[in-house]
PDB file of C-alpha atoms in Angstrom:
ATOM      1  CA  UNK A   8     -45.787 -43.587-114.468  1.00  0.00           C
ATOM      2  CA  UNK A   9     -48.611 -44.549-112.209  1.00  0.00           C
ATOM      3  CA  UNK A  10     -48.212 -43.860-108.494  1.00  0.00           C
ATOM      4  CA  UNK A  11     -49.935 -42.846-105.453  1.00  0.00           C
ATOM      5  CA  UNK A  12     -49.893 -39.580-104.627  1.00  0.00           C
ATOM      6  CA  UNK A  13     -50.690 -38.783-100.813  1.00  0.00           C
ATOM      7  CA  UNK A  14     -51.063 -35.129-100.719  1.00  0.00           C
ATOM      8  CA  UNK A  15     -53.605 -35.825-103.686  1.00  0.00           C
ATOM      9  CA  UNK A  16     -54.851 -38.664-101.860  1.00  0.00           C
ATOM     10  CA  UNK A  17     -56.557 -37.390 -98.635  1.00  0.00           C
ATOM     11  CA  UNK A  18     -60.630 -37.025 -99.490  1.00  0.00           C
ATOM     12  CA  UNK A  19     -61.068 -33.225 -99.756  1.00  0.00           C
ATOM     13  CA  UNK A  20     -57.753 -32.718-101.551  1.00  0.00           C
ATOM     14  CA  UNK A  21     -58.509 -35.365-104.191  1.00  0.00           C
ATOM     15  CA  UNK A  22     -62.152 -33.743-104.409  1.00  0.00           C
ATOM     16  CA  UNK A  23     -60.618 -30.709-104.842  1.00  0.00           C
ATOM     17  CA  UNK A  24     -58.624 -31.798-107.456  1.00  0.00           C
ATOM     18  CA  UNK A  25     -61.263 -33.670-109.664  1.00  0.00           C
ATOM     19  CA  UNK A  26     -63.012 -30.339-109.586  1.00  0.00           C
ATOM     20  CA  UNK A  27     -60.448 -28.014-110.969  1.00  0.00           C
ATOM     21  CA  UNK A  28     -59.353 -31.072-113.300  1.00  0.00           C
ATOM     22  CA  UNK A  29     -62.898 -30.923-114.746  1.00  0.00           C
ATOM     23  CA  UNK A  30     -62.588 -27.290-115.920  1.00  0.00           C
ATOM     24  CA  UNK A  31     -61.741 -27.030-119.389  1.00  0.00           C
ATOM     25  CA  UNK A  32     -58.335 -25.989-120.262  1.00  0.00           C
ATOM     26  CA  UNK A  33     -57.526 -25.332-116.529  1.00  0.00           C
ATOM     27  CA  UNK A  34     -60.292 -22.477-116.170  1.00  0.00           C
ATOM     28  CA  UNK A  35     -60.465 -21.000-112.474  1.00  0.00           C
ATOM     29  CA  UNK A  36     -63.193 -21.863-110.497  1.00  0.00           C
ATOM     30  CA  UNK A  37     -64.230 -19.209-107.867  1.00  0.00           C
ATOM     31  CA  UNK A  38     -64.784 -20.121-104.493  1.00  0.00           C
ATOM     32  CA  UNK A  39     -67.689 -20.283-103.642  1.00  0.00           C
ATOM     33  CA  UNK A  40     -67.995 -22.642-106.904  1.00  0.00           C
ATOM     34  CA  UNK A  41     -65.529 -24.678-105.478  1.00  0.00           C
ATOM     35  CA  UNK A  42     -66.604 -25.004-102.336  1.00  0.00           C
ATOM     36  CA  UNK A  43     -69.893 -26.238-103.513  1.00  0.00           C
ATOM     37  CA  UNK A  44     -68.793 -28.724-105.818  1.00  0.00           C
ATOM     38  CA  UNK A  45     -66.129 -30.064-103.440  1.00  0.00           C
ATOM     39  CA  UNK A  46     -68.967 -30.265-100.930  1.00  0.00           C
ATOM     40  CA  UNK A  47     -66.479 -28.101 -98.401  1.00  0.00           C
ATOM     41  CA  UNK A  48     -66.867 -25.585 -95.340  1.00  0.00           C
ATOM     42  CA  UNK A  49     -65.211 -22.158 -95.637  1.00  0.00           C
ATOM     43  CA  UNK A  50     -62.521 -23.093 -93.081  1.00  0.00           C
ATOM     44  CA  UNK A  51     -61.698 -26.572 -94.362  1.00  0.00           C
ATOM     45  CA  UNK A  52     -61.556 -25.442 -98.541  1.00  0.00           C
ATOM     46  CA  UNK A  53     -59.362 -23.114 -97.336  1.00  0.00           C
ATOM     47  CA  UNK A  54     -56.579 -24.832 -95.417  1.00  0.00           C
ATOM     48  CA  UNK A  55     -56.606 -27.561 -98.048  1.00  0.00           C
ATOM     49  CA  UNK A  56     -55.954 -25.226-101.075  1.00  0.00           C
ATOM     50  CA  UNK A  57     -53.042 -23.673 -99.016  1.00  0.00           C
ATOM     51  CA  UNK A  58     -51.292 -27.566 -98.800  1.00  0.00           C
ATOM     52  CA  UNK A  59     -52.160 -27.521-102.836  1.00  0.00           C
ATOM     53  CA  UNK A  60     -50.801 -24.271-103.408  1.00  0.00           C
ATOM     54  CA  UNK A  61     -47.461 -24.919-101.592  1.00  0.00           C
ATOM     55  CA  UNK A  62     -46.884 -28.613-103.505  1.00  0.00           C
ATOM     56  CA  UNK A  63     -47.304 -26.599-106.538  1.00  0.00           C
ATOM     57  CA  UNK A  64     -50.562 -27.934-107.659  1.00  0.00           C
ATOM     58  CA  UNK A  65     -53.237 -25.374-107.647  1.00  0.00           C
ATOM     59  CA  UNK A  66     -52.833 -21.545-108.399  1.00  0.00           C
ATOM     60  CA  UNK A  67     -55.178 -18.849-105.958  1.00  0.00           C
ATOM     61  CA  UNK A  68     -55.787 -15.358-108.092  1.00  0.00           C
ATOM     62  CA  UNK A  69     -57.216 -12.619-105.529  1.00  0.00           C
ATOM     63  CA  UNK A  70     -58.891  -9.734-107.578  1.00  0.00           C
ATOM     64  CA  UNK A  71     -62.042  -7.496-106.939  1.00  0.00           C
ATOM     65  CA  UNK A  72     -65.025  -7.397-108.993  1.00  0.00           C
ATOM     66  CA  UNK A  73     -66.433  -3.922-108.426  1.00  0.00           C
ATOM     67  CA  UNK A  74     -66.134  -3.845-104.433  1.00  0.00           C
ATOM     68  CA  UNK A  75     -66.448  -7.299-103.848  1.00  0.00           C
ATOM     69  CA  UNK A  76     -63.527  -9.340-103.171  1.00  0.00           C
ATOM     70  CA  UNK A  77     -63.018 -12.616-105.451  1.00  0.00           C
ATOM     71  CA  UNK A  78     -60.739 -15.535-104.882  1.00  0.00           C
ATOM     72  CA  UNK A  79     -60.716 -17.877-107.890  1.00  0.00           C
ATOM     73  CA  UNK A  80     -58.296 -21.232-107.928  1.00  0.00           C
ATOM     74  CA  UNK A  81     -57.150 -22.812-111.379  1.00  0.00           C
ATOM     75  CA  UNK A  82     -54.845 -25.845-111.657  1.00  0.00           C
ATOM     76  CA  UNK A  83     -51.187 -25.782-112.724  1.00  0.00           C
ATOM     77  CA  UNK A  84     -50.202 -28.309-115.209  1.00  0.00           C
ATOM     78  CA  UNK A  85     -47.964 -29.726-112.480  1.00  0.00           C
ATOM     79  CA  UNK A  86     -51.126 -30.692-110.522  1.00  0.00           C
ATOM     80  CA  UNK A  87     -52.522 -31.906-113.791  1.00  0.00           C
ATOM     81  CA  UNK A  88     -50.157 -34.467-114.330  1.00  0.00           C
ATOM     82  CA  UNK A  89     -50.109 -35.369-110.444  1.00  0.00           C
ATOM     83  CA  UNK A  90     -53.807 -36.155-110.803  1.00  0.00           C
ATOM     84  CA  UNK A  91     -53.732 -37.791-113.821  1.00  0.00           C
ATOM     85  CA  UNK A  92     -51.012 -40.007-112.523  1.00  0.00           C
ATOM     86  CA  UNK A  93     -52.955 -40.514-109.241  1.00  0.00           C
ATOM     87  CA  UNK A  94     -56.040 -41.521-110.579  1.00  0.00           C
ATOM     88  CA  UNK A  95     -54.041 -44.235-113.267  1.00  0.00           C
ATOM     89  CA  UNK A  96     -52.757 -45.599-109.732  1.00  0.00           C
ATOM     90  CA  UNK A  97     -55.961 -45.443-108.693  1.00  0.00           C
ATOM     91  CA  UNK A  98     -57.333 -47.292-111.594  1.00  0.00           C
ATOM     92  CA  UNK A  99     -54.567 -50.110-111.724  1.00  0.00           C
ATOM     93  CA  UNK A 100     -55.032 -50.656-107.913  1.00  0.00           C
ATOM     94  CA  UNK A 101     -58.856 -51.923-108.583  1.00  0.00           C
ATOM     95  CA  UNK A 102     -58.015 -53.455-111.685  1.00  0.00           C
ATOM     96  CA  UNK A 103     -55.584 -55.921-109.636  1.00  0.00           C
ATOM     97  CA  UNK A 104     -51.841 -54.552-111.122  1.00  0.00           C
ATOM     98  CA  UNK A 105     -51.090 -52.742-107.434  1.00  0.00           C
ATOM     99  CA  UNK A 106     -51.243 -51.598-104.081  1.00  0.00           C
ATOM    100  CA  UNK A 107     -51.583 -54.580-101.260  1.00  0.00           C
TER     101      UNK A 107
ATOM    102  CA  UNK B  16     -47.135 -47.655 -99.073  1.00  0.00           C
ATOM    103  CA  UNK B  17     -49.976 -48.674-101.525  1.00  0.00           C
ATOM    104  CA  UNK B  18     -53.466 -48.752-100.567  1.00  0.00           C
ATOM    105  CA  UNK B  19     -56.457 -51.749-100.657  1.00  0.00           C
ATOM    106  CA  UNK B  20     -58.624 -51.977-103.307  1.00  0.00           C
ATOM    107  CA  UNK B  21     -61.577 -51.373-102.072  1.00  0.00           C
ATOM    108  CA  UNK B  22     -59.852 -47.834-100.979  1.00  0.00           C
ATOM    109  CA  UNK B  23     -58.913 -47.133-104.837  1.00  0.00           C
ATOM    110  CA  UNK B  24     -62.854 -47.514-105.794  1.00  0.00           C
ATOM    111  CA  UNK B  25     -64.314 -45.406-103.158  1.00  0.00           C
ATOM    112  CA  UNK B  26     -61.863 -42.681-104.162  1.00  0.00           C
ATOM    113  CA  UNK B  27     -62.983 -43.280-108.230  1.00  0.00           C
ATOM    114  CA  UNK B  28     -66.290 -43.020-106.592  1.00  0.00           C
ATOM    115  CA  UNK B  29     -65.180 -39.307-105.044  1.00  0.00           C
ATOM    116  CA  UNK B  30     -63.662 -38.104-108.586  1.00  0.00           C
ATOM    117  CA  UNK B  31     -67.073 -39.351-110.550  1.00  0.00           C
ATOM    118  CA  UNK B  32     -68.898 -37.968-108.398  1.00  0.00           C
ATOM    119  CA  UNK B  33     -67.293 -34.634-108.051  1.00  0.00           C
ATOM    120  CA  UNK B  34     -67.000 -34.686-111.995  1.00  0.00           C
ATOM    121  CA  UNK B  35     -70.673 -35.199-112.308  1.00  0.00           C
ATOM    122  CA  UNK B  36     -71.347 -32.324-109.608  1.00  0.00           C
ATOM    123  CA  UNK B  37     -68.912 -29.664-111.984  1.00  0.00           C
ATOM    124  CA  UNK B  38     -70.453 -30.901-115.092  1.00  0.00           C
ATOM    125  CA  UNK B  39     -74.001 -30.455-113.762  1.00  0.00           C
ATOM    126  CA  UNK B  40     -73.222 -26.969-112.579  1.00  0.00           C
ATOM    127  CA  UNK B  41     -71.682 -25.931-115.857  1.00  0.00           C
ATOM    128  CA  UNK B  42     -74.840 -27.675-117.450  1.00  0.00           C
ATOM    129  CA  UNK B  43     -77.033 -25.160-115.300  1.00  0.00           C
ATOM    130  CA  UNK B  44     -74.759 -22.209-116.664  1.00  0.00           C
ATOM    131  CA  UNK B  45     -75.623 -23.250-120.293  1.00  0.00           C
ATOM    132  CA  UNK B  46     -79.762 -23.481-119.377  1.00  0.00           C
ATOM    133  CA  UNK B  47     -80.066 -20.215-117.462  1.00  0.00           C
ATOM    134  CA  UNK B  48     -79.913 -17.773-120.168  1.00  0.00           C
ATOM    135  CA  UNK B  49     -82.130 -20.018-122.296  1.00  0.00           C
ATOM    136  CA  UNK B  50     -84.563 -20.132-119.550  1.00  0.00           C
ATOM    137  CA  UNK B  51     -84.439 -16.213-119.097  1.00  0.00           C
ATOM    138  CA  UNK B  52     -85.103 -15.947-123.324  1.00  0.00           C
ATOM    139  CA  UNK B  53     -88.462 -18.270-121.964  1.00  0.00           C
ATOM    140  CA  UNK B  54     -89.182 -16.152-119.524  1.00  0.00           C
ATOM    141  CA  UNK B  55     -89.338 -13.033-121.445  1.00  0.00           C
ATOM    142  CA  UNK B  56     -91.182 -15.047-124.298  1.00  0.00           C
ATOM    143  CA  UNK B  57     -93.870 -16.335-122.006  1.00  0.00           C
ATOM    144  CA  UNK B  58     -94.056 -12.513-120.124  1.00  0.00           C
ATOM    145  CA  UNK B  59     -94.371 -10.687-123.912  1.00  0.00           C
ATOM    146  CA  UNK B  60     -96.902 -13.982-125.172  1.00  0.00           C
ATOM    147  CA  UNK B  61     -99.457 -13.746-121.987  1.00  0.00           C
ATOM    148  CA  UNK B  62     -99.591 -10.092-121.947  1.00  0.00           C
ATOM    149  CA  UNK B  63    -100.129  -9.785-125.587  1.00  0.00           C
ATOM    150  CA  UNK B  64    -103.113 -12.176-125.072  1.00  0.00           C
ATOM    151  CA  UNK B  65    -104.410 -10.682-121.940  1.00  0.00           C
ATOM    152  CA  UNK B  66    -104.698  -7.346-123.508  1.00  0.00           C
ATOM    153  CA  UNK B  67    -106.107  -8.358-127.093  1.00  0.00           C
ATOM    154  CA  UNK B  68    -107.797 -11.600-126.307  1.00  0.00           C
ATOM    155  CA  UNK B  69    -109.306 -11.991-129.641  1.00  0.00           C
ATOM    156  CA  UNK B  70    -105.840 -11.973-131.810  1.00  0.00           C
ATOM    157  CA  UNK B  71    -103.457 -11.651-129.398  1.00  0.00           C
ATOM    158  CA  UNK B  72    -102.948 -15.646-129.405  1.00  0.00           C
ATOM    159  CA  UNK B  73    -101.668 -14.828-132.573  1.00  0.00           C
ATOM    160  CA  UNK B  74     -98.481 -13.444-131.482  1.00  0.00           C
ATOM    161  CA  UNK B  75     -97.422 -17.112-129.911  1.00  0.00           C
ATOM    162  CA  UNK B  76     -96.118 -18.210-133.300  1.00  0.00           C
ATOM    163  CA  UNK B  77     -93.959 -15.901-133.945  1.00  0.00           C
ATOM    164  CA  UNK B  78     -92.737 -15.793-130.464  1.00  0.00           C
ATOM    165  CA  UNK B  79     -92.117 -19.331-130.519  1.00  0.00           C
ATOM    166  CA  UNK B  80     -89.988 -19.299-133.433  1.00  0.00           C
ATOM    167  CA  UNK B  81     -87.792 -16.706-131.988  1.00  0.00           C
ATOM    168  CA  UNK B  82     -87.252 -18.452-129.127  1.00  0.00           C
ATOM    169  CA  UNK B  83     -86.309 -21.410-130.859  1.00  0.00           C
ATOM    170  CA  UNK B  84     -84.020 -19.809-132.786  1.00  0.00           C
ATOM    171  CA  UNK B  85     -82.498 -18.015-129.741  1.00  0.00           C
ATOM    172  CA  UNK B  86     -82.928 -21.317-128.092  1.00  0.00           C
ATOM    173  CA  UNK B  87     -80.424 -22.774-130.361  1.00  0.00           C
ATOM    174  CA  UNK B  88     -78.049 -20.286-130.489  1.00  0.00           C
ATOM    175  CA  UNK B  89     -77.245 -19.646-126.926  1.00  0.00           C
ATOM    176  CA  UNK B  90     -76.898 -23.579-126.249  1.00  0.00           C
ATOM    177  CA  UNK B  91     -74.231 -23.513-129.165  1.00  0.00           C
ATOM    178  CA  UNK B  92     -72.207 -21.099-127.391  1.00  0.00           C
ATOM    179  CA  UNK B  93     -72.494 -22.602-124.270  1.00  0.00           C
ATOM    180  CA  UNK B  94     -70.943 -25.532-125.733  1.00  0.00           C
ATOM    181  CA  UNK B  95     -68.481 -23.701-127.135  1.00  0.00           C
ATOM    182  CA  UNK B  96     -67.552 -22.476-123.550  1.00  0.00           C
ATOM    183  CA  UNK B  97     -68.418 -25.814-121.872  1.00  0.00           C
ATOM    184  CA  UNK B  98     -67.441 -28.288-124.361  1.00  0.00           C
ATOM    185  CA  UNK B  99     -67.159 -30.779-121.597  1.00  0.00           C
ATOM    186  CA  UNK B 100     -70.183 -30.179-119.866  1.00  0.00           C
ATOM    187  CA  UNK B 101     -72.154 -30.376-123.341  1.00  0.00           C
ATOM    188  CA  UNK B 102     -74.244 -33.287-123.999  1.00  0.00           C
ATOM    189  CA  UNK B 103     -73.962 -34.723-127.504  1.00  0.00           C
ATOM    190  CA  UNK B 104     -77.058 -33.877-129.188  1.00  0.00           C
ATOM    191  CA  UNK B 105     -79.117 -32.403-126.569  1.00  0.00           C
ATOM    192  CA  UNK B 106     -79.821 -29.680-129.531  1.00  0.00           C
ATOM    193  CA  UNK B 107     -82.049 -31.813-131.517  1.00  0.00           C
ATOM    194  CA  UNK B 108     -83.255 -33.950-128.611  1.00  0.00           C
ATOM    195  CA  UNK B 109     -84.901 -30.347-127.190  1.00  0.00           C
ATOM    196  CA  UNK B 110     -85.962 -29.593-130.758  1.00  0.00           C
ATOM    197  CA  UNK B 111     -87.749 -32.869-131.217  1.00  0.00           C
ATOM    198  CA  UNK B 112     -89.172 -32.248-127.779  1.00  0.00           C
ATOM    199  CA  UNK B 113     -90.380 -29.114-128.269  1.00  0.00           C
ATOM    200  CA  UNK B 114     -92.524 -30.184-131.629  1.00  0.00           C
ATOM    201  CA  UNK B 115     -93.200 -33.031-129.309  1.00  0.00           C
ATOM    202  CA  UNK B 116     -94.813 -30.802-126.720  1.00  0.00           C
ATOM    203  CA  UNK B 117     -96.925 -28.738-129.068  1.00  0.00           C
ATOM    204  CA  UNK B 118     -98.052 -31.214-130.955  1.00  0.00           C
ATOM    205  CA  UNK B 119     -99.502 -32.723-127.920  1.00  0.00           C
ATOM    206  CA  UNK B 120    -101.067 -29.688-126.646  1.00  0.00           C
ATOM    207  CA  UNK B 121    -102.682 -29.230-130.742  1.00  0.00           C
ATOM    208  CA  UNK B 122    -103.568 -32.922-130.053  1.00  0.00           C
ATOM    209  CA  UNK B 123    -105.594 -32.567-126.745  1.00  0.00           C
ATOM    210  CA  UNK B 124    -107.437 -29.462-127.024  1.00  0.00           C
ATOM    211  CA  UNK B 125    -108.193 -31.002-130.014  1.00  0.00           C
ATOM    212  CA  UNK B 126    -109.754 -34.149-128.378  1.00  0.00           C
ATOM    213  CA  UNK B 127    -110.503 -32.737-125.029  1.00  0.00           C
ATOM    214  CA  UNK B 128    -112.254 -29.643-126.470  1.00  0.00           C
ATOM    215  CA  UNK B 129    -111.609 -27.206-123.350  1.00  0.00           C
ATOM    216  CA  UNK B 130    -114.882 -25.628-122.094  1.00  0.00           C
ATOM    217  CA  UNK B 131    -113.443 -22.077-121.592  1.00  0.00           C
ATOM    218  CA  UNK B 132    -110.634 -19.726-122.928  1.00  0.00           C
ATOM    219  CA  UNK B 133    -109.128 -20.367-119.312  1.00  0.00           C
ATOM    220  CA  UNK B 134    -108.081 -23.595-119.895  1.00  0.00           C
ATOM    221  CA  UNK B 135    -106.114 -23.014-123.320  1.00  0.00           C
ATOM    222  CA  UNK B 136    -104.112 -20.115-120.613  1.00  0.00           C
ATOM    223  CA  UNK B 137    -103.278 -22.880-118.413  1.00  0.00           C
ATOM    224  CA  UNK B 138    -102.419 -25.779-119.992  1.00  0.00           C
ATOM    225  CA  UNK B 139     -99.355 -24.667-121.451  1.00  0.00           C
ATOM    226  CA  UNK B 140     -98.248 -23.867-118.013  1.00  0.00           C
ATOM    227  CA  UNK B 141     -99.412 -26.969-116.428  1.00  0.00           C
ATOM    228  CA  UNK B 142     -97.245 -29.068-119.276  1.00  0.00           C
ATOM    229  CA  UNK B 143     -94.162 -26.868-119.237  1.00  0.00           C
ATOM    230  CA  UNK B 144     -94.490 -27.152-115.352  1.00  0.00           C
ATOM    231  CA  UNK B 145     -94.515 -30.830-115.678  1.00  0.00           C
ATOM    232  CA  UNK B 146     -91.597 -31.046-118.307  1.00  0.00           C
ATOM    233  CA  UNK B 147     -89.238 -29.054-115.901  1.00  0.00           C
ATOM    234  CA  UNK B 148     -89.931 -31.496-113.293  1.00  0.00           C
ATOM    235  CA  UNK B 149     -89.358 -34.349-115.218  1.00  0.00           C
ATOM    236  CA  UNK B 150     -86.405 -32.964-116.147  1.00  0.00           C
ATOM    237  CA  UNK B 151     -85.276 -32.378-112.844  1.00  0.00           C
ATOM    238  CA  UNK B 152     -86.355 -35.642-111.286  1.00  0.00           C
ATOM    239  CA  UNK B 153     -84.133 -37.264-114.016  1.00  0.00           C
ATOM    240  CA  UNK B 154     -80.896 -35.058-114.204  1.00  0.00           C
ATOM    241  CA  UNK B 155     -81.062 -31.573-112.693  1.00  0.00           C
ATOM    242  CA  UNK B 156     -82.322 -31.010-109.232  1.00  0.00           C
ATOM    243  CA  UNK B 157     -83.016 -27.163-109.354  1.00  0.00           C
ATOM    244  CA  UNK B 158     -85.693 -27.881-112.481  1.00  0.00           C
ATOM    245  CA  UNK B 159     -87.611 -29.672-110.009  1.00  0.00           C
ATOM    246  CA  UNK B 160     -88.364 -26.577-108.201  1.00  0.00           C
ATOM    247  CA  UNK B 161     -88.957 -24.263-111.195  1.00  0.00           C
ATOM    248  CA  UNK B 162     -91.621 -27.276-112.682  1.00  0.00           C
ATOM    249  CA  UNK B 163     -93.484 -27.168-109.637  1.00  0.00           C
ATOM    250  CA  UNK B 164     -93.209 -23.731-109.107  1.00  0.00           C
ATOM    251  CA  UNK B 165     -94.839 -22.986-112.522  1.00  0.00           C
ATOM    252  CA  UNK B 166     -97.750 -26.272-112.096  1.00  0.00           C
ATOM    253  CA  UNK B 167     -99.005 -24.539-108.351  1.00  0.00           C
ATOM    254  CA  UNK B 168     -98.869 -21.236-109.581  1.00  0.00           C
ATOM    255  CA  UNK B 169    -100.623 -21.653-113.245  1.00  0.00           C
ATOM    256  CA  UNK B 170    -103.237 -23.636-110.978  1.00  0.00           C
ATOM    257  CA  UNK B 171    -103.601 -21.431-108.449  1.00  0.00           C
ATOM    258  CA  UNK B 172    -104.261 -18.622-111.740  1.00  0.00           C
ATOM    259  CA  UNK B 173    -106.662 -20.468-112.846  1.00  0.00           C
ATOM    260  CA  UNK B 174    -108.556 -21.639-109.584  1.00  0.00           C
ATOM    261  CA  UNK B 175    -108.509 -17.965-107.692  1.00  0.00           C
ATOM    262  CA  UNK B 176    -107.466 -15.342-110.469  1.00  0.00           C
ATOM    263  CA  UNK B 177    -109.413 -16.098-113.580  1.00  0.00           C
ATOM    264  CA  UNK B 178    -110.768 -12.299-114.699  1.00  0.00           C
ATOM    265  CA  UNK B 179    -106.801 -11.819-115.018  1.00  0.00           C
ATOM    266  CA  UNK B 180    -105.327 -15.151-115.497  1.00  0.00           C
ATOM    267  CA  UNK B 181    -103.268 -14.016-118.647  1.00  0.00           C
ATOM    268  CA  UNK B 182    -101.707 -11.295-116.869  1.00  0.00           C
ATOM    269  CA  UNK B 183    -101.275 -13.658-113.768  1.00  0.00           C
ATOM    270  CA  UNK B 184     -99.385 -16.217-116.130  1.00  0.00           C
ATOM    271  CA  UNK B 185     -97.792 -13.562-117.865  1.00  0.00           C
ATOM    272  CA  UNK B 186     -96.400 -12.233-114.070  1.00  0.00           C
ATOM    273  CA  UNK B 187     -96.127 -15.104-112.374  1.00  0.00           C
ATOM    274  CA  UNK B 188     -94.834 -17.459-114.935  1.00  0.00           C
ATOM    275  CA  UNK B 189     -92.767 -15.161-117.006  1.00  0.00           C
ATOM    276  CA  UNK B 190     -90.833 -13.841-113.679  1.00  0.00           C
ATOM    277  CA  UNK B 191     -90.537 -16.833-112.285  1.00  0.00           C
ATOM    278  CA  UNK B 192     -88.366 -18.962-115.432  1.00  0.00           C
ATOM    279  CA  UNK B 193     -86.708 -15.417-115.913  1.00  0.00           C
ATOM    280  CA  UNK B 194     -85.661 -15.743-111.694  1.00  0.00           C
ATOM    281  CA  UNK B 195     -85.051 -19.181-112.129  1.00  0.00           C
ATOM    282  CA  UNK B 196     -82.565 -18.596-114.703  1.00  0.00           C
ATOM    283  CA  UNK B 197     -80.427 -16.311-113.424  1.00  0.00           C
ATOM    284  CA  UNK B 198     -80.719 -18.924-109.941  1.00  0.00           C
ATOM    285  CA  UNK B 199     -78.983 -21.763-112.644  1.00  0.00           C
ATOM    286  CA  UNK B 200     -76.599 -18.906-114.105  1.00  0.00           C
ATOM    287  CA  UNK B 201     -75.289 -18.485-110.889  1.00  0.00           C
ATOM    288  CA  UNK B 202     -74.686 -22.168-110.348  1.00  0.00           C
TER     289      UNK B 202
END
């Protein structure tokens, strides 16, 4: 069912979201990737994903690639089908069928 | 607690907007490597000429073909990885456009009849460099700067470097799509 979601909800988050949502079969995005796309500061990406991560939504692998550290994020299919019920509220709130 | 309308639209806005941003990236991931096959083409094509300017021409045909061929190939398994990203039919849209490009150049050197050998070194540079930026101007930013990269510097070639203009094409243009596709690979 269709509802509003307000962890979801807040700008970055949902930015966030529609990112990660847009990877194919729930591919990690690394963050610097992320960050880009989400149009995000270090600090800011970062305390975000930690509220996703606890709610169960997003997923943060930490790994090296030769020296270099790497932090890639993926979605879970939890935050999936928050999303996709978020953004059906979304769509039946302009359409006229909710919100005020 | 619900939320206003308007509110619901501008955050659709935030989600197409963010979709388009991923797509586009993934888009760039899918063009580098092609663009690195040009750049290697173009480096191999120029220096062949420069160094056997009387058949070396020659060696554009073939080159051409292979880099259709690898053209093709690497955009079908970038689709494969970026199904989503892919646009329906881009394939034979940059086939047609490619026939489309050289049978233009054919066309004007034909008509124009260029004055020196110079000229037939540039053009295809000042075209290509004109494509790119089209391209960019319409869909993908970082094209813009690899178009105009390639139009100042086949000009410049051709203004201040003409005893070694194939070389300087083959240098300066053949580096320059091979650095400007590993700049979209890392997108």
């Amino acid at each position: 069912m269709a509802q509003l979601d307000e962890l979801i909800h807040q700008p970055l988050r949902l930015k966030i979201m529609a990112a990660l949502y847009a990877e194919r079969d729930g591919e990690p995005l690394e963050f610097a990737r992320l960050k880009a796309i989400a149009q995000a500061t270090d600090g800011n990406l970062g305390s975000h994903l930690t509220t996703l991560e606890k709610a169960g939504y997003v997923e943060i692998a930490k790994d090296f690639v030769g020296k270099k550290p790497r932090t890639r994020v993926a979605v879970t299919p939890a935050g999936r089908r928050a999303f996709r019920r978020h953004v059906d509220y979304l769509r039946e709130v302009v359409e006229g069928a909710g919100g005020e | 607690m619900g939320i206003s309308r308007t509110e619901a639209a501008s955050a659709l806005t935030d989600i197409e907007q963010t979709t388009g941003r991923s797509y586009e990236r993934r888009g760039y991931r899918i063009a580098g490597p092609i663009l690195i096959t040009w750049g290697v083409i173009w480096m191999i094509g120029y220096l062949a000429t420069g160094l056997y300017p009387q058949r070396g021409s020659l060696i554009w045909i073939p080159l051409d073909l292979i880099g259709l061929v690898l053209s093709a190939l690497l955009a079908r398994q970038g689709k494969a990885a970026h199904p989503a990203a892919a646009d329906r039919g881009a394939g034979w849209r940059s086939l047609a456009l490619a026939l489309a490009v050289t049978a233009f150049l054919g066309v004007t050197f034909t008509l124009f009849k260029a004055t020196s050998p110079e000229v037939y070194l540039v053009y295809p540079g000042l075209i290509c460099g004109l494509i790119y930026s089209a391209v960019g101007i319409w869909r993908m930013t970082r094209y813009v700067w690899i178009g105009a990269g390639m139009f100042a510097a086949s000009l410049v070639g051709f203004y201040f470097l003409q005893p070694w203009l194939a070389f300087w094409m083959a240098g300066v243009g053949g580096v320059g799509l091979i650095l400007g596709g590993l700049w979209m690979r890392r997108a």
